[in-house]
């Protein structure tokens, strides 16, 4: 993985300020965490907080990327990310009587 991928948007190839500052925050918090471990003042609480924040941030980022992200560059046939996208046409699912079928692309 090239270093520039840490700060560029894969869709546009332009610098992403969100990625840049997120990586700066990760690097500085990791540095502070490593320092507390080296000097011996890291407690179980510090470990849980650090790992919880890093894990939660990565999980939230992946979820938001999958839910609201743009179509991958190499797959232009990817379905729209949201049922409120103009590509869906109608906002209501097709129904037959009491049975409504919600397309998987809406999720």
Tab-separated table of N, CA and C in Angstrom:
chain	number	residue	atom	x	y	z
A	1	UNK	N	0.848	-1.176	0.000
A	1	UNK	CA	0.000	0.000	0.000
A	1	UNK	C	0.893	1.239	0.000
A	2	UNK	N	0.741	2.074	-0.991
A	2	UNK	CA	1.520	3.318	-1.012
A	2	UNK	C	1.099	4.250	0.131
A	3	UNK	N	2.049	5.017	0.616
A	3	UNK	CA	1.788	5.956	1.720
A	3	UNK	C	0.716	6.969	1.330
A	4	UNK	N	0.673	7.375	0.068
A	4	UNK	CA	-0.296	8.397	-0.342
A	4	UNK	C	-1.737	7.921	-0.186
A	5	UNK	N	-1.958	6.591	-0.153
A	5	UNK	CA	-3.310	6.070	0.047
A	5	UNK	C	-3.858	6.392	1.436
A	6	UNK	N	-2.974	6.723	2.370
A	6	UNK	CA	-3.429	7.079	3.713
A	6	UNK	C	-4.122	8.434	3.753
A	7	UNK	N	-3.863	9.281	2.753
A	7	UNK	CA	-4.433	10.626	2.776
A	7	UNK	C	-5.179	11.000	1.497
A	8	UNK	N	-5.394	10.052	0.584
A	8	UNK	CA	-6.126	10.372	-0.651
A	8	UNK	C	-7.431	9.600	-0.727
A	9	UNK	N	-8.392	10.188	-1.402
A	9	UNK	CA	-9.686	9.557	-1.641
A	9	UNK	C	-9.522	8.591	-2.807
A	10	UNK	N	-9.871	7.312	-2.653
A	10	UNK	CA	-9.672	6.361	-3.736
A	10	UNK	C	-10.547	6.642	-4.959
A	11	UNK	N	-11.669	7.316	-4.756
A	11	UNK	CA	-12.558	7.620	-5.872
A	11	UNK	C	-12.069	8.751	-6.757
A	12	UNK	N	-11.466	9.759	-6.130
A	12	UNK	CA	-11.053	10.935	-6.895
A	12	UNK	C	-9.543	11.058	-7.033
A	13	UNK	N	-8.800	10.422	-6.130
A	13	UNK	CA	-7.349	10.554	-6.161
A	13	UNK	C	-6.856	11.855	-5.534
A	14	UNK	N	-7.765	12.665	-5.023
A	14	UNK	CA	-7.395	13.927	-4.389
A	14	UNK	C	-7.181	13.720	-2.897
A	15	UNK	N	-6.447	14.670	-2.296
A	15	UNK	CA	-6.193	14.584	-0.866
A	15	UNK	C	-7.500	14.709	-0.089
A	16	UNK	N	-7.657	13.845	0.903
A	16	UNK	CA	-8.829	13.871	1.760
A	16	UNK	C	-8.421	14.427	3.119
A	17	UNK	N	-8.977	15.582	3.474
A	17	UNK	CA	-8.653	16.182	4.767
A	17	UNK	C	-9.147	15.293	5.909
A	18	UNK	N	-10.257	14.608	5.696
A	18	UNK	CA	-10.782	13.707	6.714
A	18	UNK	C	-9.781	12.597	7.005
A	19	UNK	N	-9.249	11.981	5.950
A	19	UNK	CA	-8.257	10.917	6.145
A	19	UNK	C	-6.970	11.468	6.755
A	20	UNK	N	-6.545	12.620	6.294
A	20	UNK	CA	-5.308	13.212	6.799
A	20	UNK	C	-5.386	13.433	8.305
A	21	UNK	N	-6.436	14.121	8.760
A	21	UNK	CA	-6.536	14.456	10.178
A	21	UNK	C	-6.868	13.236	11.023
A	22	UNK	N	-7.603	12.274	10.481
A	22	UNK	CA	-7.854	11.034	11.224
A	22	UNK	C	-6.552	10.288	11.455
A	23	UNK	N	-5.693	10.229	10.448
A	23	UNK	CA	-4.410	9.544	10.612
A	23	UNK	C	-3.471	10.291	11.552
A	24	UNK	N	-3.525	11.623	11.533
A	24	UNK	CA	-2.727	12.402	12.483
A	24	UNK	C	-3.221	12.126	13.908
A	25	UNK	N	-4.546	12.055	14.102
A	25	UNK	CA	-5.101	11.765	15.425
A	25	UNK	C	-4.714	10.361	15.884
A	26	UNK	N	-4.796	9.381	14.967
A	26	UNK	CA	-4.391	8.018	15.320
A	26	UNK	C	-2.917	7.968	15.707
A	27	UNK	N	-2.078	8.620	14.938
A	27	UNK	CA	-0.630	8.588	15.209
A	27	UNK	C	-0.311	9.246	16.552
A	28	UNK	N	-0.925	10.388	16.827
A	28	UNK	CA	-0.613	11.074	18.091
A	28	UNK	C	-1.163	10.297	19.286
A	29	UNK	N	-2.370	9.749	19.172
A	29	UNK	CA	-2.905	8.980	20.302
A	29	UNK	C	-2.138	7.677	20.494
A	30	UNK	N	-1.695	7.067	19.408
A	30	UNK	CA	-0.883	5.858	19.532
A	30	UNK	C	0.459	6.186	20.176
A	31	UNK	N	1.048	7.308	19.789
A	31	UNK	CA	2.305	7.736	20.409
A	31	UNK	C	2.145	7.961	21.900
A	32	UNK	N	1.066	8.619	22.296
A	32	UNK	CA	0.812	8.871	23.717
A	32	UNK	C	0.564	7.557	24.458
A	33	UNK	N	-0.152	6.651	23.826
A	33	UNK	CA	-0.417	5.349	24.447
A	33	UNK	C	0.881	4.560	24.624
A	34	UNK	N	1.705	4.504	23.589
A	34	UNK	CA	2.989	3.794	23.671
A	34	UNK	C	3.861	4.414	24.767
A	35	UNK	N	3.858	5.727	24.864
A	35	UNK	CA	4.643	6.406	25.904
A	35	UNK	C	4.189	5.979	27.301
A	36	UNK	N	2.843	5.921	27.515
A	36	UNK	CA	2.351	5.513	28.837
A	36	UNK	C	2.711	4.059	29.139
A	37	UNK	N	2.749	3.223	28.096
A	37	UNK	CA	3.147	1.824	28.298
A	37	UNK	C	4.631	1.748	28.646
A	38	UNK	N	5.462	2.519	27.939
A	38	UNK	CA	6.914	2.483	28.170
A	38	UNK	C	7.269	2.961	29.573
A	39	UNK	N	6.621	4.038	30.038
A	39	UNK	CA	6.958	4.538	31.371
A	39	UNK	C	6.268	3.749	32.476
A	40	UNK	N	5.386	2.829	32.085
A	40	UNK	CA	4.755	1.944	33.062
A	40	UNK	C	3.535	2.491	33.749
A	41	UNK	N	2.927	3.533	33.225
A	41	UNK	CA	1.745	4.084	33.893
A	41	UNK	C	0.435	3.676	33.209
A	42	UNK	N	0.494	2.762	32.243
A	42	UNK	CA	-0.720	2.320	31.556
A	42	UNK	C	-1.463	1.312	32.432
A	43	UNK	N	-2.698	1.615	32.741
A	43	UNK	CA	-3.535	0.716	33.531
A	43	UNK	C	-4.487	-0.019	32.594
A	44	UNK	N	-5.226	-0.934	33.152
A	44	UNK	CA	-6.218	-1.664	32.351
A	44	UNK	C	-7.263	-0.710	31.780
A	45	UNK	N	-7.593	0.321	32.539
A	45	UNK	CA	-8.566	1.308	32.054
A	45	UNK	C	-8.044	2.040	30.820
A	46	UNK	N	-6.782	2.409	30.842
A	46	UNK	CA	-6.178	3.100	29.694
A	46	UNK	C	-6.197	2.185	28.470
A	47	UNK	N	-5.849	0.915	28.673
A	47	UNK	CA	-5.883	-0.053	27.565
A	47	UNK	C	-7.287	-0.154	26.983
A	48	UNK	N	-8.282	-0.310	27.834
A	48	UNK	CA	-9.663	-0.451	27.359
A	48	UNK	C	-10.154	0.800	26.645
A	49	UNK	N	-9.837	1.949	27.165
A	49	UNK	CA	-10.268	3.197	26.530
A	49	UNK	C	-9.609	3.362	25.174
A	50	UNK	N	-8.297	3.170	25.114
A	50	UNK	CA	-7.578	3.331	23.844
A	50	UNK	C	-8.087	2.344	22.797
A	51	UNK	N	-8.139	1.072	23.154
A	51	UNK	CA	-8.573	0.062	22.189
A	51	UNK	C	-10.050	0.233	21.821
A	52	UNK	N	-10.866	0.652	22.770
A	52	UNK	CA	-12.273	0.896	22.477
A	52	UNK	C	-12.476	2.041	21.507
A	53	UNK	N	-11.713	3.113	21.686
A	53	UNK	CA	-11.839	4.268	20.787
A	53	UNK	C	-11.350	3.916	19.392
A	54	UNK	N	-10.198	3.259	19.304
A	54	UNK	CA	-9.663	2.892	17.986
A	54	UNK	C	-10.586	1.894	17.295
A	55	UNK	N	-11.045	0.887	18.032
A	55	UNK	CA	-11.943	-0.116	17.448
A	55	UNK	C	-13.279	0.468	17.034
A	56	UNK	N	-13.862	1.299	17.896
A	56	UNK	CA	-15.158	1.908	17.586
A	56	UNK	C	-15.048	2.844	16.384
A	57	UNK	N	-13.964	3.586	16.310
A	57	UNK	CA	-13.772	4.491	15.180
A	57	UNK	C	-13.654	3.722	13.872
A	58	UNK	N	-12.886	2.648	13.886
A	58	UNK	CA	-12.724	1.843	12.665
A	58	UNK	C	-14.041	1.188	12.262
A	59	UNK	N	-14.777	0.682	13.239
A	59	UNK	CA	-16.059	0.041	12.952
A	59	UNK	C	-17.071	1.047	12.422
A	60	UNK	N	-17.158	2.197	13.044
A	60	UNK	CA	-18.089	3.231	12.580
A	60	UNK	C	-17.722	3.704	11.175
A	61	UNK	N	-16.439	3.849	10.918
A	61	UNK	CA	-15.991	4.273	9.597
A	61	UNK	C	-16.384	3.256	8.532
A	62	UNK	N	-16.179	1.980	8.813
A	62	UNK	CA	-16.554	0.925	7.859
A	62	UNK	C	-18.057	0.909	7.650
A	63	UNK	N	-18.826	1.010	8.717
A	63	UNK	CA	-20.280	1.000	8.600
A	63	UNK	C	-20.772	2.160	7.736
A	64	UNK	N	-20.281	3.351	8.027
A	64	UNK	CA	-20.709	4.520	7.254
A	64	UNK	C	-20.268	4.416	5.803
A	65	UNK	N	-19.092	3.880	5.583
A	65	UNK	CA	-18.604	3.699	4.221
A	65	UNK	C	-19.480	2.724	3.451
A	66	UNK	N	-19.852	1.628	4.092
A	66	UNK	CA	-20.702	0.647	3.425
A	66	UNK	C	-22.119	1.157	3.233
A	67	UNK	N	-22.624	1.896	4.203
A	67	UNK	CA	-24.014	2.347	4.146
A	67	UNK	C	-24.208	3.553	3.236
A	68	UNK	N	-23.327	4.523	3.327
A	68	UNK	CA	-23.532	5.765	2.601
A	68	UNK	C	-22.433	6.079	1.597
A	69	UNK	N	-21.461	5.210	1.487
A	69	UNK	CA	-20.324	5.479	0.609
A	69	UNK	C	-20.694	5.459	-0.855
A	70	UNK	N	-19.820	6.006	-1.649
A	70	UNK	CA	-20.010	6.032	-3.095
A	70	UNK	C	-19.728	4.654	-3.667
A	71	UNK	N	-20.128	4.453	-4.911
A	71	UNK	CA	-19.860	3.194	-5.587
A	71	UNK	C	-18.361	3.005	-5.758
A	72	UNK	N	-17.885	1.781	-5.609
A	72	UNK	CA	-16.459	1.543	-5.809
A	72	UNK	C	-16.028	1.927	-7.219
A	73	UNK	N	-14.805	2.373	-7.339
A	73	UNK	CA	-14.297	2.839	-8.617
A	73	UNK	C	-14.287	1.724	-9.647
A	74	UNK	N	-13.940	0.497	-9.236
A	74	UNK	CA	-13.823	-0.590	-10.189
A	74	UNK	C	-15.142	-1.303	-10.462
A	75	UNK	N	-16.244	-0.897	-9.832
A	75	UNK	CA	-17.531	-1.543	-10.037
A	75	UNK	C	-18.624	-0.500	-10.252
A	76	UNK	N	-18.742	0.037	-11.464
A	76	UNK	CA	-19.740	1.082	-11.709
A	76	UNK	C	-21.177	0.570	-11.640
A	77	UNK	N	-21.390	-0.740	-11.645
A	77	UNK	CA	-22.747	-1.276	-11.597
A	77	UNK	C	-23.240	-1.461	-10.168
A	78	UNK	N	-22.462	-0.980	-9.171
A	78	UNK	CA	-22.843	-1.095	-7.762
A	78	UNK	C	-24.181	-0.393	-7.555
A	79	UNK	N	-25.102	-1.022	-6.801
A	79	UNK	CA	-26.410	-0.379	-6.592
A	79	UNK	C	-26.281	0.889	-5.760
A	80	UNK	N	-27.254	1.786	-5.864
A	80	UNK	CA	-27.209	3.019	-5.083
A	80	UNK	C	-27.123	2.713	-3.598
A	81	UNK	N	-26.478	3.602	-2.857
A	81	UNK	CA	-26.241	3.378	-1.439
A	81	UNK	C	-27.476	3.637	-0.582
A	82	UNK	N	-28.469	4.313	-1.103
A	82	UNK	CA	-29.592	4.707	-0.276
A	82	UNK	C	-30.892	4.625	-1.073
A	83	UNK	N	-31.998	4.238	-0.426
A	83	UNK	CA	-33.274	4.212	-1.134
A	83	UNK	C	-33.764	5.604	-1.503
A	84	UNK	N	-33.172	6.640	-0.924
A	84	UNK	CA	-33.572	8.001	-1.245
A	84	UNK	C	-32.744	8.569	-2.381
A	85	UNK	N	-31.930	7.731	-2.983
A	85	UNK	CA	-31.125	8.132	-4.132
A	85	UNK	C	-32.040	8.350	-5.336
A	86	UNK	N	-31.733	9.317	-6.186
A	86	UNK	CA	-32.586	9.559	-7.352
A	86	UNK	C	-32.624	8.386	-8.312
A	87	UNK	N	-31.655	7.463	-8.231
A	87	UNK	CA	-31.640	6.316	-9.134
A	87	UNK	C	-32.739	5.311	-8.813
A	88	UNK	N	-33.321	5.385	-7.610
A	88	UNK	CA	-34.347	4.427	-7.223
A	88	UNK	C	-35.703	4.765	-7.831
A	89	UNK	N	-35.938	5.993	-8.187
A	89	UNK	CA	-37.233	6.370	-8.723
A	89	UNK	C	-38.225	6.552	-7.593
A	90	UNK	N	-38.969	5.526	-7.278
A	90	UNK	CA	-39.985	5.579	-6.245
A	90	UNK	C	-39.379	5.341	-4.866
A	91	UNK	N	-39.937	6.010	-3.865
A	91	UNK	CA	-39.456	5.818	-2.501
A	91	UNK	C	-40.172	4.671	-1.795
A	92	UNK	N	-41.279	4.185	-2.366
A	92	UNK	CA	-42.007	3.110	-1.703
A	92	UNK	C	-41.677	1.768	-2.354
A	93	UNK	N	-41.590	0.703	-1.530
A	93	UNK	CA	-41.276	-0.613	-2.088
A	93	UNK	C	-42.469	-1.167	-2.851
A	94	UNK	N	-42.232	-2.079	-3.803
A	94	UNK	CA	-43.348	-2.689	-4.532
A	94	UNK	C	-44.163	-3.576	-3.595
A	95	UNK	N	-45.483	-3.416	-3.616
A	95	UNK	CA	-46.355	-4.185	-2.723
A	95	UNK	C	-47.392	-4.949	-3.518
A	96	UNK	N	-47.743	-6.132	-2.999
A	96	UNK	CA	-48.833	-6.926	-3.547
A	96	UNK	C	-49.740	-7.277	-2.380
A	97	UNK	N	-50.832	-6.594	-2.258
A	97	UNK	CA	-51.702	-6.791	-1.103
A	97	UNK	C	-51.017	-6.282	0.159
A	98	UNK	N	-50.928	-7.154	1.171
A	98	UNK	CA	-50.270	-6.779	2.425
A	98	UNK	C	-48.777	-7.068	2.419
A	99	UNK	N	-48.274	-7.700	1.352
A	99	UNK	CA	-46.872	-8.095	1.285
A	99	UNK	C	-46.067	-7.056	0.510
A	100	UNK	N	-45.097	-6.466	1.163
A	100	UNK	CA	-44.208	-5.514	0.511
A	100	UNK	C	-42.820	-6.127	0.420
A	101	UNK	N	-42.226	-6.046	-0.744
A	101	UNK	CA	-40.896	-6.594	-0.957
A	101	UNK	C	-39.918	-5.435	-0.993
A	102	UNK	N	-38.973	-5.449	-0.059
A	102	UNK	CA	-37.971	-4.383	0.015
A	102	UNK	C	-36.707	-4.898	-0.650
A	103	UNK	N	-36.255	-4.239	-1.712
A	103	UNK	CA	-35.034	-4.691	-2.403
A	103	UNK	C	-33.823	-4.657	-1.477
A	104	UNK	N	-32.934	-5.635	-1.664
A	104	UNK	CA	-31.724	-5.698	-0.846
A	104	UNK	C	-30.847	-4.490	-1.032
A	105	UNK	N	-30.941	-3.828	-2.193
A	105	UNK	CA	-30.102	-2.653	-2.458
A	105	UNK	C	-30.487	-1.478	-1.573
A	106	UNK	N	-31.636	-1.552	-0.900
A	106	UNK	CA	-32.051	-0.476	-0.011
A	106	UNK	C	-31.314	-0.532	1.313
A	107	UNK	N	-30.614	-1.613	1.588
A	107	UNK	CA	-29.929	-1.776	2.874
A	107	UNK	C	-28.465	-1.591	2.714
